[in-house]
Amino acid sequence: MGDTDPRITSVLIVGGGTAGWMAAAALSRAFGDLPEPGRPVIRLVESDAIGTVGVGEATIPPIRQFNRSIGLDEADFMASTGATPKLGIAFHDWMGSGSRYFHGFGDHGPDVQGQPYRQHLFRLKAEGRLSSLDPWSVPAVMAESGRFGPPVSDPRSILSAYSYAYHFDAGLFAKRLSALAQTAGVARVEGRISDVEAADGRVQAIRLEDGRRLEADLFIDCSGFRGLLIEGALQAGYEDWSRWLPCDRAIALPTSASRPPDLYTTARAASAGWCWRIPLQHRVGNGYVYSSAFINDDDALDELVNGLEAPAEAEPNRLRFVTGRRRAAWKGNVVALGLASGFLEPLESTSINLIQTGIGRLLELFPDREFDPALIAEYNRRTELEWIGVRDFIIAHYHLAGRTEGALWAHCRETAPPDSLAERLELFRARGEIDPSHYDSFREASWTSVLTGLDVWPRKVAPQVSALDLDVVERQALKISELIARATATLPDRLEFLRGVQMKTEAR
C-alpha cells in the first residue's frame, strides 16, 4: 500500500490481558476476510513479567454477542474459562441487615396493550397487594430455584423473556482469546516498553527495553491504570468521580467452591463498601470494594476474610484506584480500552462490557491515517454518554441504600447525585418511567429492578392501567407468576446444565 493510500496499514495494541486480547480477537476477525493489500497488520506487545489486574470475573449479557462475533462458541468458552451462567446480581444488606433484592437480566412480565407489565405491578404495589417484583422476573425465579436453560427462540414463550451472562476466570479468558487472535494472524511481541515517541498530538512509535522500535498507524492503549499512551504520552486528562463514588480500594481473594455454584453474583453491603462473591466451576472469586476514608486496609481484609465460606487459596490481591474516566478515550491516533480508559467499580459487572462497546465503536468509526476529528469527537461523545449512564446506575445503589451501619452509607445518601441521575430518579418516581439513552448499558428493566429493590416506587401509574379493575389486574398477575413458576420448574438443574456443556466439549 503506497504512501498516498490513506488506509490504516498497521495497528499496535499496547498491553495484553482481557482488554488487549479482546481487541486483538475482534479486530483480526473484522479484517480477516479483507484482501491482503487492505488488511492491516495487527500486533500486540505485552510482557510476561508484568501482571494484569484480572479481577473482572462477572459480566452482563452482551458478552454472549461478543463471543459469537469472534467465533467462540459457548461450550468452548465455558470449558476454557471455568464459566458458570449468570442470571443477575443478588444484593444483600443494602437496605439494612437481612435485606435482599435481585437485579435479573430480564423484564417483569409481558407487555399488555402496549404498556410494560411493570405498570400493572406498580399499581398492585401502590394498593398494598405485592411487595416485590421478583415473582414476575423469569431470571429471579430461575436463580432462586437453581434451574437454568438458555432462552427459547419462540417469542410467545415466557422462557424467551430473559437473558444471561457468565461468571468466568478473566485470566483464562485472555489466554483463550490470545490463542484465537494469534491463529487469526495477530503477532504477539514479548517485551517491556521503555519509551514512547510522540509528536504533534500523535504517537509515532514505542521502544522496548531491548532497543526494538515498533511503529504503527493506530495504537490501542490497553496498558492498565497508568494509561501509558493516552495519558503518559498524550495527556488526555482524567475526570474524577470519587465525589459520588468514594470507594478507592479493593481486595480480591479466591476460595475453593464449597457448594454448587449460584446462578448469580452476590454483592453484600459491608461497613465501608461491599463484598462480592462470584462462583466459577473450579473456584469462587471473593473481594471487598471499600473506601480508605472509612476503613483501614487491615480491618477491610479482616472483614472480608470473616465473611468467606471457605479458606482463602491465595494471598490477597490489593488494588488502588480513582473512580472516573479519561476525558478523551480517543486522542490523536490512540484509542484507550479497559483500565487505560477509566475505572468504575465492578458493582454491576460492567468492566468487560465497557471494553466490548469501546471495541464496537472503534470498528464502527474506524479511521484512516488522516484521523478525521469528526470521527474522534463522535467516538468520545458516545463513550462519555455510556460511561455517565453506568456511573449514574452505580451511584443510585449507594445514594438510595437504606443501610445505616457504617459512616460511608450516610455520606453517600447525603451527597447530592449528579443532575443526570436526579432527573432519572424524578421521572421514575413520577410514573415509573425510564428514558434510557441509546448508549446505556442498562435498560428499563434493570433500572426498575434496582430502584424498586431500593424501595423507590412511582407515585402514579399510566392512566391506561389505573382505569382497569384492580381485582382483574391482581388475578392476571397471579396467573403470570404461576406460569413463570411452572415454566421454570421444567428447566434442568444448574449442575445438569453444566454437565451437558462438559459433554459437548468432550464429544469434539
Coordinates of C-alpha atoms in Angstrom, one line a residue:
M1 CA 0.0 0.0 0.0
G2 CA 1.6 3.3 -1.1
D3 CA 2.0 6.5 0.9
T4 CA -0.9 8.1 -1.0
D5 CA -3.3 5.4 0.2
P6 CA -4.8 6.7 3.5
R7 CA -5.9 3.3 4.8
I8 CA -4.6 2.1 8.2
T9 CA -1.9 -0.4 7.5
S10 CA -0.8 -1.3 11.0
V11 CA -2.3 -1.5 14.5
L12 CA -0.3 -1.9 17.6
I13 CA -2.1 -3.0 20.8
V14 CA -0.1 -2.0 23.9
G15 CA -0.8 -4.4 26.7
G16 CA -2.5 -7.8 26.8
G17 CA -4.9 -9.0 29.5
T18 CA -8.6 -9.1 28.8
A19 CA -8.8 -5.7 27.1
G20 CA -5.8 -6.2 24.8
W21 CA -6.8 -9.7 23.6
M22 CA -10.4 -8.8 23.2
A23 CA -9.3 -6.0 20.9
A24 CA -6.9 -8.3 19.1
A25 CA -9.5 -11.1 18.6
A26 CA -12.2 -8.6 17.4
L27 CA -10.0 -6.7 15.0
S28 CA -8.5 -9.8 13.5
R29 CA -12.0 -11.2 12.9
A30 CA -13.3 -7.9 11.5
F31 CA -10.5 -7.5 9.0
G32 CA -9.6 -11.2 8.4
D33 CA -11.6 -11.5 5.2
L34 CA -10.1 -8.4 3.5
P35 CA -7.7 -8.9 0.7
E36 CA -4.0 -8.7 1.7
P37 CA -3.4 -5.1 0.5
G38 CA -6.3 -3.7 2.5
R39 CA -5.8 -5.8 5.7
P40 CA -4.0 -4.0 8.5
V41 CA -1.1 -5.8 10.2
I42 CA -2.2 -6.3 13.9
R43 CA 0.4 -6.7 16.6
L44 CA 0.1 -6.9 20.4
V45 CA 3.0 -6.1 22.7
E46 CA 3.0 -7.5 26.3
S47 CA 5.4 -8.8 28.8
D48 CA 5.1 -11.9 30.9
A49 CA 6.9 -10.0 33.6
I50 CA 4.0 -7.6 34.0
G51 CA 0.9 -8.9 35.7
T52 CA -2.7 -8.0 34.8
V53 CA -5.3 -6.9 37.3
G54 CA -7.7 -9.7 36.3
V55 CA -10.4 -9.4 38.9
G56 CA -13.2 -9.0 36.4
E57 CA -14.9 -12.4 36.6
A58 CA -18.5 -11.4 36.1
T59 CA -20.2 -9.9 33.0
I60 CA -23.6 -8.8 31.6
P61 CA -25.4 -10.4 28.7
P62 CA -23.7 -8.7 25.7
I63 CA -20.6 -10.9 26.3
R64 CA -22.5 -13.6 24.5
Q65 CA -22.8 -11.5 21.4
F66 CA -19.1 -10.7 21.6
N67 CA -18.2 -14.4 21.8
R68 CA -20.3 -15.1 18.8
S69 CA -18.8 -12.3 16.8
I70 CA -15.3 -13.7 17.2
G71 CA -16.3 -17.3 16.6
L72 CA -16.1 -18.6 20.1
D73 CA -19.0 -20.9 20.8
E74 CA -20.5 -21.3 24.3
A75 CA -19.2 -24.8 25.1
D76 CA -15.6 -23.9 24.2
F77 CA -15.8 -20.7 26.1
M78 CA -17.3 -22.2 29.3
A79 CA -14.9 -25.2 29.3
S80 CA -11.8 -23.0 28.7
T81 CA -12.6 -20.4 31.3
G82 CA -14.4 -22.4 34.0
A83 CA -17.5 -20.4 33.4
T84 CA -20.9 -20.7 35.0
P85 CA -24.2 -19.0 33.9
K86 CA -25.2 -15.7 35.5
L87 CA -28.8 -14.6 35.6
G88 CA -28.2 -11.4 37.6
I89 CA -26.9 -10.0 40.9
A90 CA -28.3 -10.6 44.4
F91 CA -27.9 -7.5 46.7
H92 CA -27.7 -8.3 50.4
D93 CA -28.0 -5.9 53.3
W94 CA -28.1 -2.7 51.1
M95 CA -31.4 -1.8 52.8
G96 CA -30.2 -2.9 56.2
S97 CA -29.1 -6.2 57.8
G98 CA -31.1 -9.2 56.3
S99 CA -32.5 -7.3 53.3
R100 CA -32.2 -8.7 49.8
Y101 CA -33.1 -7.6 46.3
F102 CA -32.3 -9.1 42.9
H103 CA -31.3 -7.4 39.6
G104 CA -32.2 -10.0 37.0
F105 CA -31.4 -9.9 33.3
G106 CA -35.0 -9.8 32.0
D107 CA -38.2 -7.8 32.1
H108 CA -41.1 -8.2 34.6
G109 CA -43.9 -10.0 32.6
P110 CA -45.1 -9.4 29.0
D111 CA -46.3 -6.1 27.6
V112 CA -50.1 -5.8 27.8
Q113 CA -52.0 -3.5 25.4
G114 CA -48.9 -1.5 24.6
Q115 CA -48.0 -0.9 28.3
P116 CA -45.0 -2.5 30.1
Y117 CA -46.4 -5.1 32.5
R118 CA -44.4 -3.5 35.3
Q119 CA -47.0 -0.7 35.2
H120 CA -49.6 -3.2 36.3
L121 CA -47.3 -4.4 39.1
F122 CA -46.7 -0.8 40.2
R123 CA -50.4 -0.4 40.7
L124 CA -50.6 -3.6 42.8
K125 CA -47.8 -2.3 44.9
A126 CA -49.5 1.0 45.4
E127 CA -52.6 -0.8 46.6
G128 CA -50.6 -3.0 49.0
R129 CA -51.1 -6.2 47.1
L130 CA -47.4 -7.0 46.4
S131 CA -44.0 -6.2 47.9
S132 CA -41.5 -7.3 45.3
L133 CA -41.4 -7.7 41.5
D134 CA -39.3 -10.9 41.7
P135 CA -42.2 -13.4 41.1
W136 CA -42.6 -11.8 37.7
S137 CA -39.0 -11.9 36.8
V138 CA -38.0 -15.1 35.0
P139 CA -34.3 -14.8 35.9
A140 CA -35.1 -14.1 39.5
V141 CA -37.3 -17.2 39.8
M142 CA -34.7 -19.3 37.9
A143 CA -31.9 -18.1 40.2
E144 CA -33.9 -18.8 43.3
S145 CA -34.7 -22.3 42.2
G146 CA -31.2 -23.2 40.9
R147 CA -32.6 -24.1 37.5
F148 CA -31.2 -22.9 34.2
G149 CA -31.6 -23.2 30.5
P150 CA -30.9 -20.7 27.6
P151 CA -33.8 -18.6 26.5
V152 CA -36.1 -20.2 23.9
S153 CA -36.4 -18.6 20.4
D154 CA -40.3 -18.6 20.4
P155 CA -41.2 -15.0 21.5
R156 CA -44.6 -16.3 22.7
S157 CA -43.0 -18.4 25.4
I158 CA -42.4 -16.9 28.8
L159 CA -39.0 -18.6 28.7
S160 CA -37.9 -16.2 25.9
A161 CA -38.2 -13.1 28.1
Y162 CA -34.7 -13.1 29.8
S163 CA -31.1 -13.2 29.0
Y164 CA -27.9 -14.3 30.8
A165 CA -24.2 -13.7 31.1
Y166 CA -21.4 -15.6 32.8
H167 CA -19.0 -15.8 35.7
F168 CA -15.6 -16.8 34.4
D169 CA -11.8 -16.7 35.0
A170 CA -10.6 -13.5 33.3
G171 CA -7.0 -14.7 33.0
L172 CA -8.2 -17.9 31.3
F173 CA -10.4 -15.9 29.0
A174 CA -7.4 -13.7 27.9
K175 CA -5.4 -16.9 27.2
R176 CA -8.2 -18.3 25.0
L177 CA -8.6 -15.0 23.2
S178 CA -4.8 -14.9 22.7
A179 CA -4.9 -18.3 21.0
L180 CA -7.8 -17.3 18.8
A181 CA -6.2 -14.0 17.8
Q182 CA -2.8 -15.4 17.0
T183 CA -4.4 -18.2 14.9
A184 CA -6.1 -15.4 13.0
G185 CA -2.8 -13.7 12.3
V186 CA -2.2 -11.3 15.2
A187 CA 1.5 -11.2 16.0
R188 CA 2.4 -11.2 19.7
V189 CA 5.5 -9.3 20.7
E190 CA 7.1 -10.1 24.0
G191 CA 8.8 -7.1 25.6
R192 CA 8.7 -4.3 28.2
I193 CA 8.2 -0.7 27.0
S194 CA 10.9 1.7 27.9
D195 CA 9.8 4.8 26.0
V196 CA 7.0 6.3 23.9
E197 CA 7.8 8.6 20.9
A198 CA 5.1 11.2 20.4
A199 CA 4.8 14.5 18.5
D200 CA 2.1 16.8 17.2
G201 CA -0.6 15.0 19.2
R202 CA 0.1 11.6 17.9
V203 CA 2.2 8.6 18.9
Q204 CA 4.9 7.6 16.4
A205 CA 6.4 4.5 18.0
I206 CA 7.2 2.7 21.2
R207 CA 10.6 1.5 22.2
L208 CA 11.2 -1.7 24.1
E209 CA 13.9 -2.3 26.7
D210 CA 15.9 -4.4 24.3
G211 CA 16.1 -1.5 21.8
R212 CA 13.4 -2.6 19.3
R213 CA 11.3 0.2 17.9
L214 CA 7.7 -0.6 17.0
E215 CA 5.8 1.8 14.7
A216 CA 2.1 1.8 13.8
D217 CA -0.6 3.9 12.3
L218 CA -3.1 3.3 15.0
F219 CA -2.3 2.5 18.7
I220 CA -4.7 0.9 21.1
D221 CA -3.8 1.6 24.7
C222 CA -4.6 -1.4 27.0
S223 CA -1.7 -0.6 29.4
G224 CA -3.9 -0.5 32.5
F225 CA -4.4 2.2 35.1
R226 CA -1.3 4.1 34.1
G227 CA -2.6 4.8 30.5
L228 CA 0.9 4.7 29.1
L229 CA -0.1 6.2 25.7
I230 CA -3.4 8.0 26.3
E231 CA -2.2 9.8 29.5
G232 CA 1.6 9.3 29.7
A233 CA 2.3 10.5 26.1
L234 CA -0.9 12.4 25.0
Q235 CA -2.1 13.7 28.4
A236 CA -5.8 13.2 27.7
G237 CA -6.7 14.1 31.3
Y238 CA -8.9 12.4 33.9
E239 CA -12.3 13.1 35.2
D240 CA -12.5 12.2 38.9
W241 CA -15.9 10.8 40.1
S242 CA -14.9 9.9 43.6
R243 CA -17.1 12.7 45.0
W244 CA -20.1 10.4 44.3
L245 CA -18.3 7.1 44.4
P246 CA -15.8 7.3 47.3
C247 CA -14.6 3.6 47.2
D248 CA -10.9 3.7 46.1
R249 CA -9.5 0.3 47.0
A250 CA -10.3 -3.4 46.6
I251 CA -9.0 -6.7 47.9
A252 CA -9.5 -10.0 45.9
L253 CA -9.3 -13.4 47.4
P254 CA -10.1 -16.8 45.7
T255 CA -11.5 -19.7 47.7
S256 CA -12.5 -23.2 46.8
A257 CA -16.1 -24.0 45.9
S258 CA -17.8 -25.3 48.9
R259 CA -21.2 -25.8 47.3
P260 CA -22.9 -25.8 43.8
P261 CA -22.4 -22.5 42.0
D262 CA -25.1 -19.9 42.4
L263 CA -26.7 -18.6 39.2
Y264 CA -25.9 -15.1 40.2
T265 CA -23.2 -12.8 41.6
T266 CA -23.6 -11.8 45.3
A267 CA -23.0 -8.2 46.3
R268 CA -23.2 -7.8 50.0
A269 CA -23.1 -4.4 51.6
A270 CA -20.3 -4.0 54.2
S271 CA -19.2 -1.4 56.7
A272 CA -17.3 0.7 54.2
G273 CA -18.3 -0.7 50.8
W274 CA -19.4 -4.1 49.6
C275 CA -18.2 -7.6 49.1
W276 CA -18.5 -9.7 46.0
R277 CA -18.9 -13.5 45.6
I278 CA -18.5 -14.9 42.1
P279 CA -18.9 -18.7 41.7
L280 CA -16.9 -20.3 38.9
Q281 CA -16.7 -24.0 38.1
H282 CA -13.3 -24.5 39.7
R283 CA -13.3 -21.8 42.4
V284 CA -15.0 -18.8 43.9
G285 CA -13.9 -15.2 43.4
N286 CA -14.3 -13.1 46.5
G287 CA -13.5 -9.5 47.2
Y288 CA -14.2 -6.3 49.0
V289 CA -14.5 -2.9 47.3
Y290 CA -14.1 -0.2 50.0
S291 CA -13.3 3.4 50.8
S292 CA -10.0 4.0 52.6
A293 CA -11.6 7.1 54.1
F294 CA -13.9 4.9 56.2
I295 CA -11.8 1.8 56.9
N296 CA -8.1 0.9 57.0
D297 CA -6.6 -1.9 54.9
D298 CA -6.1 -4.4 57.7
D299 CA -9.7 -4.0 59.0
A300 CA -11.0 -4.3 55.5
L301 CA -9.1 -7.6 55.0
D302 CA -10.4 -8.9 58.3
E303 CA -14.0 -8.1 57.4
L304 CA -13.6 -9.8 54.0
V305 CA -12.0 -13.0 55.5
N306 CA -14.6 -13.2 58.2
G307 CA -17.3 -13.4 55.6
L308 CA -15.7 -16.1 53.4
E309 CA -17.4 -19.5 53.0
A310 CA -14.1 -21.4 52.7
P311 CA -10.4 -20.7 53.5
A312 CA -8.5 -18.4 51.1
E313 CA -6.4 -20.2 48.5
A314 CA -4.0 -17.3 47.7
E315 CA -2.5 -14.2 49.1
P316 CA -4.7 -11.1 48.9
N317 CA -4.6 -9.1 45.7
R318 CA -4.8 -5.4 46.6
L319 CA -5.8 -2.7 44.2
R320 CA -6.0 1.1 44.4
F321 CA -8.0 3.2 42.0
V322 CA -9.7 6.5 41.4
T323 CA -13.2 6.2 40.0
G324 CA -13.6 8.2 36.8
R325 CA -12.7 8.2 33.1
R326 CA -10.3 9.7 30.6
R327 CA -11.6 13.0 29.3
A328 CA -10.9 11.6 25.8
A329 CA -10.8 7.9 25.3
W330 CA -9.6 8.6 21.7
K331 CA -6.9 11.2 21.2
G332 CA -4.8 11.6 18.0
N333 CA -4.0 8.1 16.9
V334 CA -4.5 6.4 20.3
V335 CA -7.7 4.7 21.5
A336 CA -7.8 3.6 25.2
L337 CA -9.6 0.5 26.3
G338 CA -10.1 -1.2 29.6
L339 CA -8.4 0.3 32.7
A340 CA -6.5 2.7 30.5
S341 CA -9.8 4.4 29.6
G342 CA -11.0 4.7 33.2
F343 CA -12.4 2.8 36.1
L344 CA -15.8 2.1 37.5
E345 CA -16.1 -0.3 40.4
P346 CA -17.5 -3.8 39.4
L347 CA -20.8 -3.5 41.3
E348 CA -22.8 -4.1 38.1
S349 CA -20.1 -6.2 36.3
T350 CA -19.5 -3.6 33.6
S351 CA -15.7 -3.6 33.1
I352 CA -15.6 -6.2 30.3
N353 CA -18.7 -4.8 28.7
L354 CA -17.1 -1.3 28.5
I355 CA -14.2 -2.9 26.7
Q356 CA -16.6 -4.6 24.3
T357 CA -18.6 -1.5 23.5
G358 CA -15.3 0.5 23.1
I359 CA -14.1 -2.0 20.5
G360 CA -17.5 -1.9 18.8
R361 CA -17.4 1.8 18.5
L362 CA -13.9 1.7 17.1
L363 CA -14.9 -0.7 14.4
E364 CA -18.0 1.4 13.5
L365 CA -15.9 4.6 13.3
F366 CA -12.6 3.0 12.1
P367 CA -10.4 5.8 10.8
D368 CA -7.9 6.1 8.0
R369 CA -4.5 7.7 8.5
E370 CA -6.0 11.2 8.4
F371 CA -7.8 10.6 11.7
D372 CA -10.8 12.8 10.9
P373 CA -11.6 14.9 14.0
A374 CA -15.3 14.3 13.5
L375 CA -14.9 10.6 13.9
I376 CA -12.8 11.1 17.1
A377 CA -15.3 13.5 18.5
E378 CA -18.2 11.1 17.8
Y379 CA -16.4 8.2 19.5
N380 CA -15.7 10.3 22.5
R381 CA -19.3 11.6 22.7
R382 CA -20.8 8.1 22.6
T383 CA -18.2 6.9 25.1
E384 CA -19.0 9.7 27.5
L385 CA -22.7 9.0 27.4
E386 CA -22.2 5.4 28.1
W387 CA -19.8 5.9 31.0
I388 CA -22.1 8.5 32.6
G389 CA -25.0 6.1 32.3
V390 CA -23.1 3.4 34.1
R391 CA -21.7 5.8 36.6
D392 CA -25.3 7.0 37.5
F393 CA -26.6 3.5 37.7
I394 CA -23.9 2.6 40.3
I395 CA -24.3 5.8 42.2
A396 CA -28.0 5.0 42.6
H397 CA -27.2 1.9 44.5
Y398 CA -25.2 3.9 47.1
H399 CA -27.3 7.1 47.2
L400 CA -30.6 5.2 47.7
A401 CA -29.4 2.5 50.1
G402 CA -31.2 2.4 53.4
R403 CA -28.3 0.8 55.3
T404 CA -27.3 2.7 58.5
E405 CA -24.4 0.5 59.6
G406 CA -21.2 2.4 58.6
A407 CA -20.5 6.1 58.0
L408 CA -19.9 5.6 54.3
W409 CA -23.6 5.0 53.8
A410 CA -24.7 8.2 55.4
H411 CA -22.1 10.1 53.3
C412 CA -23.4 8.6 50.1
R413 CA -27.0 9.4 51.0
E414 CA -26.2 12.9 51.9
T415 CA -24.1 13.7 48.8
A416 CA -26.4 15.2 46.1
P417 CA -26.4 13.0 43.0
P418 CA -25.4 14.3 39.5
D419 CA -28.2 16.1 37.7
S420 CA -28.4 13.4 35.1
L421 CA -29.2 10.8 37.9
A422 CA -31.5 13.2 39.8
E423 CA -33.6 13.7 36.6
R424 CA -33.9 10.0 36.1
L425 CA -35.0 9.4 39.6
E426 CA -37.6 12.1 39.5
L427 CA -39.1 10.7 36.3
F428 CA -39.2 7.2 37.8
R429 CA -40.8 8.5 41.0
A430 CA -43.4 10.3 38.9
R431 CA -44.8 7.4 37.0
G432 CA -42.3 4.5 36.8
E433 CA -40.8 5.8 33.5
I434 CA -37.1 5.4 32.5
D435 CA -35.8 7.3 29.5
P436 CA -32.6 5.3 28.6
S437 CA -30.0 6.7 26.2
H438 CA -29.3 4.7 23.1
Y439 CA -25.8 4.1 24.6
D440 CA -27.0 3.0 28.0
S441 CA -25.6 -0.4 29.2
F442 CA -28.7 -0.9 31.3
R443 CA -32.3 -0.5 30.1
E444 CA -35.7 0.0 31.7
A445 CA -35.9 -3.5 33.3
S446 CA -32.6 -3.1 35.1
W447 CA -33.3 0.3 36.4
T448 CA -36.7 -1.0 37.6
S449 CA -35.2 -3.9 39.4
V450 CA -32.6 -1.8 41.3
L451 CA -34.8 1.2 42.1
T452 CA -37.7 -0.9 43.4
G453 CA -35.2 -3.1 45.3
L454 CA -34.0 0.1 47.0
D455 CA -37.7 0.9 47.8
V456 CA -38.2 3.6 45.2
W457 CA -41.6 3.2 43.7
P458 CA -43.6 5.5 41.4
R459 CA -46.3 7.8 42.8
K460 CA -48.7 7.1 39.9
V461 CA -49.1 4.6 37.1
A462 CA -50.1 5.0 33.4
P463 CA -53.8 6.1 33.1
Q464 CA -54.5 3.1 30.8
V465 CA -53.6 0.9 33.8
S466 CA -55.1 2.9 36.6
A467 CA -58.5 2.6 34.9
L468 CA -58.5 -1.2 35.0
D469 CA -60.4 -3.2 37.6
L470 CA -58.0 -3.8 40.4
D471 CA -59.2 -7.4 41.1
V472 CA -58.8 -8.3 37.4
V473 CA -55.3 -6.9 37.5
E474 CA -54.4 -8.9 40.5
R475 CA -55.9 -12.2 39.1
Q476 CA -53.9 -11.7 35.9
A477 CA -50.7 -11.0 37.8
L478 CA -51.2 -14.2 39.8
K479 CA -51.7 -16.2 36.6
I480 CA -48.5 -14.8 35.1
S481 CA -46.4 -15.5 38.2
E482 CA -47.8 -19.1 38.3
L483 CA -46.9 -19.5 34.6
I484 CA -43.4 -18.4 35.3
A485 CA -43.0 -20.8 38.2
R486 CA -44.3 -23.7 36.2
A487 CA -42.2 -23.0 33.2
T488 CA -39.1 -22.6 35.4
A489 CA -39.7 -25.9 37.1
T490 CA -39.3 -27.7 33.7
L491 CA -35.7 -26.4 33.3
P492 CA -32.7 -28.6 34.2
D493 CA -30.8 -28.2 37.4
R494 CA -27.7 -25.9 37.1
L495 CA -25.4 -28.8 37.6
E496 CA -27.2 -30.8 34.9
F497 CA -26.7 -27.9 32.5
L498 CA -23.0 -27.7 33.3
R499 CA -22.6 -31.4 32.8
G500 CA -24.3 -31.0 29.4
V501 CA -21.8 -28.3 28.4
Q502 CA -19.0 -30.6 29.5
M503 CA -20.3 -33.5 27.4
K504 CA -20.5 -31.2 24.3
T505 CA -16.8 -30.3 24.9
E506 CA -15.7 -33.9 25.4
A507 CA -17.6 -35.0 22.2
R508 CA -15.4 -32.9 20.0

